[in-house]
Coordinates of C-alpha atoms and ligand atoms in Angstrom, one line a residue:
M1 CA 0.0 0.3 0.2
C2 CA 1.3 3.1 -1.2
R3 CA 0.6 6.4 -0.6
R4 CA 1.2 8.7 -3.9
K5 CA 2.3 13.1 -4.2
K6 CA -0.3 15.6 -4.5
G7 CA -2.5 14.8 -1.8
K8 CA -4.3 11.1 -4.0
T9 CA -5.7 8.7 -1.9
V10 CA -3.4 6.0 0.1
T11 CA -4.3 2.9 -3.9
E12 CA -2.4 0.1 -4.2
Q13 CA 0.9 0.4 -6.5
K14 CA 1.3 -2.2 -8.7
L15 CA 5.0 -2.0 -8.9
R16 CA 7.2 -2.6 -12.0
S17 CA 9.1 -5.2 -10.2
H18 CA 5.9 -7.2 -9.9
E19 CA 6.5 -7.6 -13.8
W20 CA 8.4 -9.9 -12.7
F21 CA 7.9 -11.2 -8.7
G22 CA 4.3 -10.9 -8.7
N23 CA 2.7 -13.2 -10.9
R24 CA 2.0 -16.8 -10.5
D25 CA 3.2 -18.8 -12.8
V26 CA 6.0 -20.4 -15.1
L27 CA 7.6 -16.7 -14.8
G28 CA 7.1 -15.4 -11.7
F29 CA 8.1 -18.9 -10.6
T30 CA 10.9 -18.5 -12.2
H31 CA 12.0 -14.8 -11.5
R32 CA 12.0 -15.9 -7.9
S33 CA 13.1 -18.8 -7.1
W34 CA 16.2 -18.4 -8.8
I35 CA 16.6 -15.6 -6.8
K36 CA 16.1 -17.5 -3.5
N37 CA 19.9 -19.0 -4.2
Q38 CA 20.9 -16.0 -2.6
G39 CA 18.8 -16.5 0.9
H40 CA 16.1 -14.4 0.4
P41 CA 12.6 -15.0 2.3
D42 CA 9.8 -14.9 1.2
Q43 CA 8.6 -11.8 1.9
M44 CA 11.4 -9.2 -0.1
F45 CA 8.8 -10.8 -3.3
D46 CA 5.6 -9.2 -1.8
G47 CA 5.0 -6.0 -3.4
R48 CA 7.6 -3.5 -1.1
P49 CA 9.9 -2.0 -3.6
V50 CA 13.1 -3.4 -5.2
I51 CA 16.0 -1.7 -5.2
G52 CA 18.8 -1.7 -7.8
I53 CA 22.4 -0.5 -6.7
C54 CA 24.2 0.2 -9.7
N55 CA 27.6 -0.2 -8.5
T56 CA 30.6 1.8 -10.5
W57 CA 33.8 -0.4 -8.0
S58 CA 37.0 -1.7 -10.1
D59 CA 39.9 -2.5 -8.3
L60 CA 40.8 -1.0 -12.3
T61 CA 38.6 2.5 -11.3
P62 CA 41.2 3.6 -7.8
C63 CA 38.8 6.0 -7.0
N64 CA 35.7 3.7 -6.3
A65 CA 37.3 1.2 -5.0
H66 CA 35.5 1.2 -1.9
F67 CA 31.6 1.3 -3.0
R68 CA 31.3 -2.0 -2.1
I69 CA 31.7 -1.0 1.4
L70 CA 28.7 2.0 0.6
A71 CA 26.4 -0.2 -1.7
E72 CA 26.1 -2.4 1.7
M73 CA 24.9 1.2 4.0
V74 CA 23.1 1.8 0.6
K75 CA 20.6 -1.6 1.0
R76 CA 20.8 -0.8 5.2
G77 CA 18.7 2.4 4.7
V78 CA 16.8 1.0 1.6
Y79 CA 16.2 -2.4 4.1
E80 CA 15.2 -0.1 6.9
A81 CA 13.1 1.3 4.6
G82 CA 10.5 -1.6 3.4
G83 CA 12.7 -2.0 0.1
Y84 CA 14.2 -5.0 -1.4
P85 CA 18.3 -3.9 -2.6
L86 CA 19.8 -5.6 -5.0
E87 CA 23.1 -4.2 -5.9
F88 CA 24.5 -5.6 -9.8
P89 CA 28.1 -4.4 -10.7
V90 CA 28.6 -1.9 -14.8
M91 CA 31.0 -0.7 -16.9
S92 CA 33.6 1.1 -15.0
L93 CA 35.3 3.6 -15.8
G94 CA 39.1 4.8 -14.5
E95 CA 40.2 7.7 -15.0
V96 CA 44.2 6.9 -15.0
L97 CA 44.2 3.1 -16.4
M98 CA 42.2 4.3 -19.0
R99 CA 43.8 3.8 -22.5
P100 CA 42.8 5.8 -24.3
T101 CA 40.8 7.8 -22.9
T102 CA 38.2 7.2 -20.4
M103 CA 35.7 9.3 -22.8
L104 CA 35.9 7.4 -25.6
Y105 CA 33.4 5.1 -23.4
R106 CA 31.1 7.1 -21.4
N107 CA 28.1 6.8 -24.0
L108 CA 29.7 2.9 -23.9
A109 CA 29.1 2.5 -19.8
S110 CA 26.0 5.2 -20.3
M111 CA 24.6 2.4 -22.8
D112 CA 25.4 -0.7 -20.3
V113 CA 23.1 1.4 -17.5
E114 CA 20.4 2.2 -19.1
E115 CA 20.5 -1.2 -21.3
T116 CA 20.8 -2.9 -16.8
I117 CA 18.5 -1.4 -15.6
R118 CA 15.9 -1.7 -17.6
A119 CA 16.3 -5.1 -18.8
N120 CA 15.7 -6.0 -15.1
P121 CA 12.9 -6.0 -12.1
L122 CA 13.8 -2.9 -10.4
D123 CA 11.7 0.4 -9.3
G124 CA 13.9 2.8 -8.5
V125 CA 17.7 2.2 -8.8
V126 CA 20.7 4.0 -6.6
L127 CA 23.8 5.5 -8.7
L128 CA 27.1 5.3 -7.3
T129 CA 30.1 7.7 -8.8
G130 CA 32.7 8.8 -7.6
C131 CA 35.7 8.7 -11.2
D132 CA 35.0 11.1 -13.5
K133 CA 33.3 9.7 -15.9
T134 CA 31.4 7.3 -13.7
T135 CA 28.6 9.7 -12.5
P136 CA 27.8 11.0 -16.3
S137 CA 27.7 7.7 -17.4
T138 CA 25.0 7.1 -14.9
V139 CA 23.0 9.7 -14.6
M140 CA 22.5 9.6 -18.0
G141 CA 22.0 5.9 -18.5
A142 CA 19.7 7.2 -15.5
C143 CA 17.5 9.4 -17.6
S144 CA 17.6 7.3 -20.6
V145 CA 15.8 5.2 -18.3
D146 CA 13.3 7.1 -16.6
I147 CA 12.6 5.2 -13.1
P148 CA 13.3 7.0 -10.0
T149 CA 17.4 7.7 -10.0
I150 CA 19.8 9.2 -6.8
V151 CA 23.0 9.7 -6.1
L152 CA 25.5 8.9 -4.2
P153 CA 28.8 10.1 -4.9
G154 CA 31.1 8.3 -3.2
G155 CA 33.5 11.6 -2.4
P156 CA 36.7 12.2 -2.6
M157 CA 40.2 12.0 -0.9
L158 CA 40.8 13.0 2.4
N159 CA 44.0 16.3 2.0
G160 CA 47.9 15.4 0.0
K161 CA 50.9 16.1 2.6
Y162 CA 53.6 16.6 1.0
R163 CA 56.3 17.5 2.8
G164 CA 53.9 19.9 5.7
R165 CA 51.3 20.8 3.5
D166 CA 48.9 19.9 1.6
I167 CA 49.3 19.0 -2.0
G168 CA 46.2 18.4 -4.8
S169 CA 44.9 14.9 -6.4
G170 CA 46.6 16.5 -10.5
T171 CA 46.9 19.8 -10.1
S172 CA 49.8 19.1 -7.9
V173 CA 51.5 16.5 -9.8
W174 CA 51.7 18.6 -13.2
E175 CA 53.4 21.6 -10.9
F176 CA 55.6 18.2 -9.5
T177 CA 56.4 17.2 -13.5
D178 CA 57.3 20.7 -14.4
D179 CA 59.8 21.2 -11.3
L180 CA 60.8 18.0 -12.5
R181 CA 61.9 18.9 -15.8
S182 CA 62.8 21.6 -15.8
G183 CA 65.3 20.4 -12.6
K184 CA 63.4 22.0 -9.5
I185 CA 62.9 18.8 -8.1
S186 CA 65.2 15.1 -7.9
M187 CA 63.1 12.0 -9.3
E188 CA 63.8 10.9 -5.2
D189 CA 61.3 14.2 -4.9
Y190 CA 58.9 13.2 -7.2
M191 CA 58.6 9.5 -6.5
E192 CA 58.0 10.6 -2.3
A193 CA 54.9 13.2 -3.9
E194 CA 53.1 10.1 -5.1
S195 CA 52.9 8.0 -2.0
C196 CA 52.2 11.0 -0.3
M197 CA 49.2 12.8 -2.4
S198 CA 46.9 9.8 -2.4
R199 CA 46.1 8.2 0.7
S200 CA 42.7 7.0 2.0
D201 CA 39.8 6.6 -0.4
G202 CA 38.0 8.3 -2.4
H203 CA 38.6 10.4 -6.0
C204 CA 40.4 13.1 -6.2
M205 CA 40.0 15.8 -4.2
T206 CA 41.0 19.5 -6.3
M207 CA 37.7 20.4 -7.9
G208 CA 38.0 18.9 -10.7
T209 CA 36.1 16.9 -12.8
A210 CA 35.1 14.5 -9.6
S211 CA 35.1 16.3 -7.7
T212 CA 32.9 19.0 -10.3
M213 CA 30.3 16.7 -11.0
A214 CA 29.8 15.8 -7.4
C215 CA 28.9 19.1 -7.3
M216 CA 26.8 19.0 -10.6
V217 CA 24.9 15.8 -9.6
E218 CA 23.7 17.9 -5.9
A219 CA 23.6 20.3 -8.2
L220 CA 21.0 19.2 -9.9
G221 CA 18.6 18.1 -7.3
L222 CA 19.9 13.9 -7.6
T223 CA 22.1 13.9 -4.4
L224 CA 21.2 14.5 -1.3
P225 CA 21.5 17.6 0.1
G226 CA 25.9 18.0 1.1
G227 CA 26.4 14.4 -0.7
A228 CA 28.7 15.8 -2.5
A229 CA 31.9 17.2 -0.4
I230 CA 31.6 15.2 2.1
P231 CA 35.4 13.5 2.0
A232 CA 35.5 8.6 1.4
A233 CA 36.9 8.6 4.1
D234 CA 34.7 10.3 6.7
S235 CA 31.8 7.8 8.8
R236 CA 29.3 11.2 7.7
R237 CA 29.6 9.8 4.1
R238 CA 28.8 6.0 4.9
R239 CA 25.1 7.6 7.1
L240 CA 24.8 9.0 3.2
A241 CA 24.5 6.2 1.8
H242 CA 22.5 4.4 4.5
L243 CA 20.4 8.4 3.8
T244 CA 20.1 7.0 0.3
G245 CA 18.8 4.3 0.6
N246 CA 16.5 5.7 3.2
R247 CA 14.9 7.8 0.5
I248 CA 15.0 6.2 -2.8
V249 CA 12.0 3.5 -1.4
Q250 CA 10.7 6.9 -0.5
M251 CA 10.7 8.5 -4.4
V252 CA 9.3 5.1 -5.3
K253 CA 6.4 5.7 -3.9
E254 CA 6.3 8.9 -4.4
D255 CA 6.7 7.6 -8.7
L256 CA 9.7 10.7 -8.5
R257 CA 11.2 10.4 -11.3
P258 CA 14.1 12.3 -13.7
S259 CA 12.2 13.7 -16.3
Q260 CA 10.0 15.7 -13.2
I261 CA 13.2 17.0 -11.1
L262 CA 16.0 17.8 -14.2
T263 CA 13.5 21.0 -14.8
R264 CA 15.8 23.5 -17.4
A265 CA 15.0 25.7 -14.3
N266 CA 18.2 22.2 -12.5
F267 CA 19.9 22.6 -15.3
E268 CA 20.6 26.3 -14.8
N269 CA 21.1 26.3 -11.0
A270 CA 23.5 23.6 -12.0
I271 CA 25.8 26.5 -14.3
M272 CA 25.7 28.3 -12.0
V273 CA 27.6 26.9 -8.7
N274 CA 29.9 25.6 -11.4
A275 CA 31.3 28.5 -12.2
A276 CA 30.4 29.8 -8.6
V277 CA 32.8 26.3 -7.6
G278 CA 35.4 26.4 -10.1
G279 CA 34.2 23.6 -11.9
S280 CA 35.7 21.1 -14.7
S281 CA 35.8 23.3 -18.0
N282 CA 34.7 18.9 -18.8
F283 CA 31.4 19.8 -16.9
V284 CA 30.8 21.6 -20.7
V285 CA 30.0 18.5 -22.0
H286 CA 28.5 15.9 -19.5
L287 CA 26.4 18.5 -18.7
L288 CA 24.5 19.3 -22.5
A289 CA 24.8 14.9 -22.7
I290 CA 23.0 14.5 -19.1
A291 CA 19.8 17.6 -21.0
G292 CA 20.2 15.4 -24.4
R293 CA 18.2 12.8 -22.6
V294 CA 16.3 14.3 -20.8
G295 CA 14.5 16.2 -23.7
V296 CA 15.8 19.4 -22.3
E297 CA 17.0 22.1 -24.9
L298 CA 20.7 24.0 -23.9
A299 CA 23.4 24.5 -25.5
L300 CA 27.2 25.8 -25.5
D301 CA 25.7 29.7 -25.3
D302 CA 24.0 29.6 -21.5
F303 CA 27.1 28.3 -19.9
D304 CA 28.2 32.2 -20.9
R305 CA 25.1 33.4 -20.6
L306 CA 24.3 31.8 -17.4
G307 CA 27.9 31.9 -15.5
S308 CA 30.4 33.6 -17.8
H309 CA 30.3 36.7 -15.5
L310 CA 30.6 34.4 -12.2
P311 CA 32.2 35.3 -9.4
L312 CA 34.6 32.2 -7.8
L313 CA 33.2 32.0 -5.0
V314 CA 35.3 28.2 -3.8
N315 CA 39.3 28.6 -3.2
L316 CA 39.5 25.3 -4.0
M317 CA 42.7 24.3 -6.4
P318 CA 43.1 24.3 -9.6
S319 CA 41.9 27.6 -9.3
G320 CA 42.2 28.2 -6.2
Q321 CA 44.4 27.2 -2.9
F322 CA 42.2 24.9 -0.4
L323 CA 40.7 21.9 -1.7
M324 CA 37.2 18.8 -1.1
E325 CA 37.8 18.0 2.8
D326 CA 38.5 22.2 3.2
F327 CA 35.3 22.8 1.6
Y328 CA 32.9 19.9 3.6
Y329 CA 34.4 21.5 6.6
A330 CA 33.2 24.9 5.6
G331 CA 29.9 23.7 4.3
G332 CA 30.4 23.0 0.8
V333 CA 27.5 22.9 -2.0
P334 CA 24.9 24.3 0.4
V335 CA 26.0 27.1 1.3
V336 CA 27.6 28.6 -2.4
V337 CA 23.7 28.0 -3.2
Q338 CA 22.6 29.9 -0.6
E339 CA 25.6 32.6 -1.3
L340 CA 24.4 32.6 -5.3
A341 CA 20.0 33.0 -3.8
E342 CA 18.9 35.5 -6.1
L343 CA 20.4 34.6 -8.7
L344 CA 19.3 30.8 -8.2
H345 CA 16.6 29.0 -8.7
L346 CA 15.4 28.3 -5.5
E347 CA 12.4 26.1 -6.8
A348 CA 13.4 24.3 -8.0
L349 CA 12.8 19.9 -6.9
T350 CA 15.1 18.0 -5.2
V351 CA 15.0 14.4 -4.8
T352 CA 14.1 14.9 -1.3
G353 CA 11.0 16.3 -2.7
K354 CA 11.2 20.0 -2.0
S355 CA 13.4 22.0 -3.0
I356 CA 16.4 22.9 -3.6
G357 CA 16.6 26.0 -1.5
E358 CA 14.6 24.5 1.5
N359 CA 17.2 22.0 1.5
T360 CA 20.0 24.1 1.9
A361 CA 18.3 27.3 3.8
G362 CA 20.0 28.2 6.9
A363 CA 23.4 26.5 5.5
P364 CA 25.8 27.5 8.0
C365 CA 29.7 28.7 6.2
Y366 CA 32.7 27.3 8.5
G367 CA 35.2 28.9 6.8
R368 CA 35.1 31.8 4.4
D369 CA 38.7 31.9 3.8
V370 CA 37.4 27.9 1.6
I371 CA 33.8 29.4 0.9
A372 CA 33.9 33.7 -0.1
P373 CA 30.8 35.8 0.8
F374 CA 29.4 36.4 -2.6
E375 CA 30.2 40.1 -2.3
Q376 CA 33.7 40.1 -1.7
P377 CA 34.3 36.6 -3.8
I378 CA 38.0 35.0 -4.6
K379 CA 38.4 35.9 -8.4
R380 CA 35.6 38.2 -10.6
N381 CA 34.1 37.3 -14.1
A382 CA 35.2 33.3 -13.3
G383 CA 32.4 31.2 -15.3
L384 CA 33.8 29.1 -17.9
A385 CA 34.2 31.4 -21.3
V386 CA 32.4 30.5 -25.0
L387 CA 34.4 31.9 -27.7
Y388 CA 33.5 32.3 -31.4
G389 CA 35.7 33.2 -34.8
N390 CA 36.2 31.5 -38.7
L391 CA 38.8 28.7 -36.0
C392 CA 35.9 27.5 -33.9
E393 CA 32.8 28.7 -35.5
D394 CA 30.3 26.4 -33.3
G395 CA 32.4 27.1 -30.2
A396 CA 34.8 26.8 -27.8
I397 CA 35.6 26.4 -25.2
I398 CA 38.6 28.4 -21.9
K399 CA 38.2 28.8 -17.9
P400 CA 39.2 32.1 -17.3
S401 CA 40.4 31.4 -13.1
A402 CA 42.5 29.0 -14.8
A403 CA 43.8 31.2 -17.1
T404 CA 47.1 34.2 -17.0
P405 CA 45.3 36.8 -17.3
D406 CA 47.7 38.6 -19.1
L407 CA 46.7 36.0 -21.8
M408 CA 43.7 36.9 -22.1
E409 CA 44.2 38.7 -25.0
H410 CA 46.5 37.9 -27.2
R411 CA 47.8 38.1 -30.9
G412 CA 51.1 35.1 -31.4
R413 CA 52.2 32.8 -34.2
A414 CA 51.3 29.4 -34.1
V415 CA 53.4 26.6 -33.4
V416 CA 51.7 23.5 -34.2
F417 CA 52.0 19.9 -34.1
E418 CA 49.7 17.9 -35.9
D419 CA 48.3 15.2 -33.2
I420 CA 50.5 13.7 -30.5
D421 CA 52.9 11.6 -31.7
D422 CA 54.2 15.5 -32.7
Y423 CA 53.5 16.9 -29.9
H424 CA 55.8 14.8 -27.7
A425 CA 58.3 14.0 -30.7
R426 CA 58.6 17.8 -31.2
I427 CA 58.0 19.7 -27.7
D428 CA 61.7 19.2 -26.2
D429 CA 63.5 19.8 -29.1
P430 CA 66.1 22.3 -28.3
N431 CA 65.6 22.9 -32.4
L432 CA 62.0 23.3 -32.1
D433 CA 61.3 27.3 -33.0
V434 CA 58.6 28.8 -29.8
D435 CA 59.6 31.4 -27.5
A436 CA 57.2 32.4 -25.7
S437 CA 54.9 34.8 -27.4
C438 CA 54.1 32.0 -29.6
V439 CA 50.6 30.0 -29.7
L440 CA 50.8 26.8 -29.3
V441 CA 47.8 23.9 -31.5
L442 CA 47.0 20.5 -31.0
K443 CA 45.3 18.7 -33.6
Q444 CA 44.1 15.7 -34.0
V445 CA 42.8 15.5 -30.3
G446 CA 38.8 16.2 -30.7
P447 CA 35.7 13.3 -30.3
K448 CA 36.9 11.2 -33.5
G449 CA 40.0 12.5 -34.2
Y450 CA 42.0 10.5 -31.1
P451 CA 39.5 8.8 -31.5
G452 CA 37.9 10.3 -27.7
M453 CA 39.2 13.5 -27.1
P454 CA 40.9 13.0 -24.3
E455 CA 42.4 14.6 -22.0
V456 CA 45.7 16.7 -23.2
G457 CA 44.7 19.9 -24.2
N458 CA 46.5 22.1 -20.6
F459 CA 50.1 19.9 -22.9
G460 CA 52.4 21.0 -22.0
L461 CA 55.0 23.5 -22.5
P462 CA 58.4 23.2 -23.9
A463 CA 61.1 21.9 -22.3
K464 CA 63.5 25.0 -23.3
L465 CA 60.8 27.6 -22.7
L466 CA 60.5 25.8 -19.0
K467 CA 63.7 26.3 -18.4
Q468 CA 63.7 29.6 -19.2
G469 CA 60.5 30.0 -16.1
V470 CA 58.0 30.5 -18.1
T471 CA 55.2 28.7 -16.7
D472 CA 51.7 29.6 -19.1
M473 CA 51.8 30.2 -23.3
V474 CA 47.7 29.9 -25.4
R475 CA 47.1 26.6 -26.3
I476 CA 44.5 25.0 -28.6
S477 CA 43.2 22.1 -29.2
D478 CA 39.9 19.6 -29.7
G479 CA 40.7 18.8 -27.1
R480 CA 39.3 18.8 -23.2
M481 CA 41.6 18.9 -20.3
S482 CA 41.6 17.4 -17.2
G483 CA 38.9 19.3 -13.9
T484 CA 42.7 19.3 -12.2
A485 CA 44.8 21.4 -14.5
Y486 CA 45.6 25.3 -15.7
G487 CA 46.3 27.6 -18.5
T488 CA 45.4 29.5 -20.8
V489 CA 43.5 27.1 -22.5
V490 CA 41.0 26.7 -25.6
L491 CA 39.2 23.4 -25.3
H492 CA 36.5 22.2 -26.9
V493 CA 37.4 23.8 -30.2
A494 CA 33.9 22.7 -32.9
P495 CA 34.2 21.3 -34.9
E496 CA 37.3 19.3 -34.6
S497 CA 39.8 18.5 -36.5
A498 CA 39.6 14.9 -38.2
I499 CA 36.3 16.3 -39.7
G500 CA 38.3 19.6 -41.3
G501 CA 37.4 22.0 -39.0
A502 CA 39.6 25.1 -38.9
L503 CA 41.9 23.8 -36.7
A504 CA 43.4 20.7 -39.6
L505 CA 43.9 23.9 -42.3
V506 CA 46.5 26.4 -39.2
Q507 CA 50.2 26.6 -40.9
N508 CA 53.4 26.9 -38.4
G509 CA 53.8 30.9 -38.0
D510 CA 49.8 31.1 -38.8
M511 CA 48.8 34.0 -35.9
I512 CA 46.4 33.6 -33.9
E513 CA 44.5 35.5 -32.2
L514 CA 42.6 35.5 -28.5
D515 CA 40.3 37.5 -27.0
V516 CA 38.4 36.3 -24.3
D517 CA 36.7 39.5 -23.5
G518 CA 35.7 40.1 -26.7
R519 CA 34.8 35.8 -27.0
R520 CA 37.2 35.6 -30.7
L521 CA 39.1 33.0 -31.1
H522 CA 40.4 34.5 -34.4
L523 CA 42.7 33.0 -37.2
D524 CA 44.4 36.0 -39.3
V525 CA 44.9 33.9 -42.1
P526 CA 43.4 35.6 -45.4
A527 CA 39.9 33.5 -46.4
A528 CA 41.5 32.9 -50.2
E529 CA 44.3 31.6 -48.7
L530 CA 42.1 29.0 -45.7
A531 CA 39.5 28.8 -49.1
R532 CA 42.6 26.8 -50.4
R533 CA 43.4 25.2 -48.3
R534 CA 41.0 23.6 -47.5
A535 CA 40.1 22.2 -50.7
A536 CA 43.7 20.9 -50.8
W537 CA 43.2 19.5 -46.6
R538 CA 41.8 15.2 -46.5
P539 CA 40.7 12.5 -43.7
R540 CA 42.5 10.4 -42.5
P541 CA 42.2 7.3 -43.2
A542 CA 39.6 5.7 -40.4
H543 CA 41.2 4.4 -37.3
T544 CA 39.4 1.2 -37.0
E545 CA 36.5 -0.3 -38.5
R546 CA 35.1 -3.0 -36.5
G547 CA 34.3 -3.4 -32.9
Y548 CA 32.9 -0.1 -30.4
V549 CA 35.2 2.5 -32.0
S550 CA 33.8 2.1 -35.1
L551 CA 30.8 2.8 -33.4
F552 CA 32.1 5.8 -31.9
L553 CA 33.7 7.1 -34.7
E554 CA 30.8 6.7 -36.9
H555 CA 27.7 8.4 -34.2
V556 CA 29.7 10.7 -32.0
Q557 CA 28.7 14.2 -32.3
Q558 CA 31.0 16.5 -31.2
A559 CA 32.0 18.9 -28.2
N560 CA 29.0 21.8 -28.8
L561 CA 26.4 19.3 -28.4
G562 CA 27.7 17.0 -25.1
A563 CA 30.2 14.6 -27.1
D564 CA 26.9 11.6 -27.0
F565 CA 26.0 9.3 -30.0
D566 CA 23.2 11.1 -31.8
F567 CA 21.2 7.6 -31.7
L568 CA 21.2 8.3 -27.5
V569 CA 19.9 11.2 -27.3
G570 CA 16.2 11.5 -25.7
K571 CA 14.5 8.9 -23.4
S572 CA 13.2 5.2 -24.5
G573 CA 10.9 5.0 -20.6
A574 CA 11.6 1.9 -18.7
A575 CA 9.0 -1.2 -21.2
V576 CA 10.4 -3.6 -22.3
A577 CA 7.8 -5.4 -24.3
H578 CA 8.2 -9.2 -23.5
G579 CA 9.1 -11.2 -21.0
N580 CA 12.4 -12.8 -20.5
H581 CA 12.7 -16.1 -22.5
Ligands
FES601 FE1 39.3 9.2 -10.1 FE2 40.6 11.2 -10.9 S1 41.2 9.7 -11.4 S2 38.7 11.8 -9.8

C-alpha cells in the first residue's frame, strides 16, 4: 500500500518489479526461485520496492574502490525503509588506467547502465558514482530509462600531505612534473610525492572533474543535500549512503523520477553553481549530454550567458588554494547555493521531494577563506567563457579562472603539432622554433580524431621555455583538459580538426588572435588562402572499421553537442516489450 504524491488517496501501487516477481506462473516461479538462491525470504516478493544499486566499483578504478562498503550501507537503508535492494555491477571507468581515454567509453558505459536498469525488475536505482566519467555515464543511462533515481557520490580523498604542505590530485602532479622537467626537484622528491598525494579512499580531492561532477549532481538536485563534499574516509559518507537507501524507497512510493526533477531550472542552477565552485571544463560536455537525455534544450551559449559573469566563491585547487576536505568542513555546496540565492531557481525540485532552496535554507559557513561571500569573491567573472571565430565556428571554451590574466588578450605565431605523436616527438627538441609569445596548436585530439577527446588540452610547454621560467602559454586544441589542470588553454574547438574544422588548416607561422573578453578566436589568414588549404585537405583514414570504436566514430557528436551518440539522445522509458525467454 503506497501513498502517492500530491495528496492522492492511498492506493495499491503496482510496481514495475511486480511484472517479474508478482506472477503466479512459470515466469514468476523462475524469477523468484533462482534469486532465492541468495537466501532472500518470501517477504522480499510481497510487492515492496526493488531498488537497484548500480555499482561502479572496480579495483581498476581506484577512486571507486571503496564502493562495496558504500553499497552495504545503502542496502541497510533500503531494508530499513521496507525495500528490497539488489546490487549490480556496470562498466567502471577509471581515469588513471584506461587507455586511450575514458571519454571514449562514457557513452558505452551509459548504454550498459540504461539497458541493465531497463532489463531488470527494478523500481528505483541508486547510482554509486566517483571517478570522473562514472557520474555522467550513469546519470545519462538512468535518465534514458526514467525510473526513480538518486545519486550517491563516493566522496573525495583526504587532502594530500607532502613535507608539511597540502598537495592536490592532478594539480600538484602537473606542478611536480614541470619542476622535474626544469630540474627544480629530483626524481627522489618526485617519487615521494606520489605516495603522499593519494592517501585514502576517494576520488581526486581538487575541484577536478570528479568533484565537479559531484557538485553538479547536487546542484541538479539528484543527491541528498551536502552529498558532494563529504570525504570518502569520513563516517558521514557511510551515513549518507544509509540515508540514500532510505530515501530511494520513498522516491519509488512517490514515483519521483528524473524527468520530474531535471527541468531547465535545475540545469541553469548547475551551470551557476559550477561557475562559483570553479568547476572543471569537462562539466560542459557532460551537462549537455545529460540535458539531451532528458530533453531539456541546453546550448553552449547558456554556459557563457549564465556562468561567465559569476564570481569564483570556492577557493579550491586548481583555481585556488584549498581542497575538498576543507570545502566540506566549510559547509560545501549548500553554502554556495545560499550565496547564489538571488540568482538560482531556489524552487527547483530535488530528490528530497523539496526544493533546493528548502534543502539549503540557513546553511552555515564555517570557513570564509574556503567559501567566500558573494560580495567579496575570490575572483570576479570566473565562469567558463565560450569563444567563437573562424577557428571555432561552432564554439570553443576557456576557463578564465585557471588562465593567466595577461594572456587573455593575445596575438601570437602558431606552432603546430599535427597530432599527439608529433607533439611528443618535438616538444622538447632544443631546435623547436618557439618562444613564450607563440600559440601552441594541437590537432587530432577531438571526439573523432583521437578518438575519444582525451584530456591533453593542457599539453606541457617546451622544456627549453620551462627552463627559462615560462609558466604558461596560449594553447589551442579540440581536446579536453583535466579538471585538475590550469593554464590559458582553449578547449573543445568545434568542429574538430579530424572532420575538417578550421583547426585542421592552421600552419606554422600563422597568426592567431585570442580575445577572451571579446569572446573571439581568430585565425588571421586571408579567406582565399584558407579556401585553398581547405580544398587540399584530406581526412585521415578511419582508426578502425570494427567493434565499438567504429560505432563511436560513426555516431559521436561534436563537443558543442555534448559528444553523446546521436542515437542515444532522448529516452526510451522503462517499458520492455516482452517477458524474458
Ligand atoms: Fe578518479 Fe581523478 S582519477 S577522480
